[in-house]
């Protein structure tokens, strides 16, 4: 395909709410001209409290419809709670590559000096056998402290809506890390909502705690996959083009529309209800 005829590349980013925007931020830094159709499945938010079977059924039902509608080059499930359970089933339903986001246990174990790692995620992700396998495979010589919280997901949602964050609440949630006999030197943000609370977390965790997430690695992987489809052929013109960024949600609520100012400041058009 020549640079002139290649259609602009696009991806679908999918999460229960605004969390996947932390992944979108990294993807946009790597590929500024990429069109994004972001879908927040707020109808069954929060994903971290849903049964595994509900998530599999829901995501596998939605994604073929979204794929047919937006013809993406790739689909990014920008949600650890979903990725740790739906990927195998989902990949049998879709035509394009599906990229999942799972907790960054491997890099955390590679970098931890203290050999004590914290995993901060949703209750669902904390309980998954997928997460257990990641720990066994990559961090079996580390102590891994697990904290699951859905309240933190809601705090991140609130922050994007301009609602002030109660630091004491954040502090109470991460208290098991702070009060551990040996506190972790690295805390994995195993929920895509949590990078939006990086500043607040840094204020309440012991000094010098490092926070890591999967966003950059996912952006690299997405770029690699799109390049294999000819993105590179679009060259500099692609990097410089102004992308179209859509944000859709699946349940018409006031709180979905309250995101409009934050989305606008991030370059997205007004959030739209996606009847699906
Ligand atoms: N952002 C999601 C995750 O990475 C889901 C949060 C939720 O809806 O519970 O797990």
PDB file of C-alpha atoms and ligand atoms in Angstrom, residues 15-17 19-20 44-49 78-82 101 122-123 125 150 153 190-193, ligand 1:
ATOM      1  CA  UNK A  15     -12.247  -0.408  29.333  1.00  0.00           C
ATOM      2  CA  UNK A  16     -15.050  -0.205  31.886  1.00  0.00           C
ATOM      3  CA  UNK A  17     -14.488   3.537  32.296  1.00  0.00           C
ATOM      4  CA  UNK A  19      -8.870   3.848  33.020  1.00  0.00           C
ATOM      5  CA  UNK A  20      -7.887   2.957  29.488  1.00  0.00           C
ATOM      6  CA  UNK A  44     -21.496  -2.827  33.936  1.00  0.00           C
ATOM      7  CA  UNK A  45     -18.828  -0.678  35.679  1.00  0.00           C
ATOM      8  CA  UNK A  46     -16.890  -1.640  37.743  1.00  0.00           C
ATOM      9  CA  UNK A  47     -15.406  -4.628  35.948  1.00  0.00           C
ATOM     10  CA  UNK A  48     -13.307  -5.504  38.989  1.00  0.00           C
ATOM     11  CA  UNK A  49     -16.404  -6.663  40.880  1.00  0.00           C
ATOM     12  CA  UNK A  78      -7.067  -1.514  28.218  1.00  0.00           C
ATOM     13  CA  UNK A  79      -8.326  -3.198  31.356  1.00  0.00           C
ATOM     14  CA  UNK A  80      -6.513  -5.684  33.565  1.00  0.00           C
ATOM     15  CA  UNK A  81      -9.733  -7.026  35.099  1.00  0.00           C
ATOM     16  CA  UNK A  82     -10.973  -8.024  31.637  1.00  0.00           C
ATOM     17  CA  UNK A 101      -3.126  -5.265  29.472  1.00  0.00           C
ATOM     18  CA  UNK A 122      -9.054  -4.518  41.385  1.00  0.00           C
ATOM     19  CA  UNK A 123     -10.445  -7.313  43.585  1.00  0.00           C
ATOM     20  CA  UNK A 125      -7.495  -9.037  39.094  1.00  0.00           C
ATOM     21  CA  UNK A 150     -12.639  -0.943  43.760  1.00  0.00           C
ATOM     22  CA  UNK A 153     -11.162   2.882  40.752  1.00  0.00           C
ATOM     23  CA  UNK A 190      -2.400  -3.405  38.005  1.00  0.00           C
ATOM     24  CA  UNK A 191      -5.472  -1.396  37.053  1.00  0.00           C
ATOM     25  CA  UNK A 192      -5.437   1.116  34.216  1.00  0.00           C
ATOM     26  CA  UNK A 193      -7.363   3.617  36.342  1.00  0.00           C
TER      27      UNK A 193
HETATM   28  N1  LIG B   1      -9.503  -0.185  34.500  1.00  0.00           N
HETATM   29  C1  LIG B   1      -9.838  -1.518  34.737  1.00  0.00           C
HETATM   30  C2  LIG B   1      -8.698  -2.417  35.102  1.00  0.00           C
HETATM   31  O1  LIG B   1      -7.600  -2.215  34.627  1.00  0.00           O
HETATM   32  C3  LIG B   1     -11.181  -1.833  35.383  1.00  0.00           C
HETATM   33  C4  LIG B   1     -11.560  -1.147  36.634  1.00  0.00           C
HETATM   34  C5  LIG B   1     -12.975  -1.561  37.052  1.00  0.00           C
HETATM   35  O2  LIG B   1     -13.921  -1.304  36.304  1.00  0.00           O
HETATM   36  O3  LIG B   1     -13.104  -2.211  38.103  1.00  0.00           O
HETATM   37  O4  LIG B   1      -8.856  -3.381  35.793  1.00  0.00           O
END
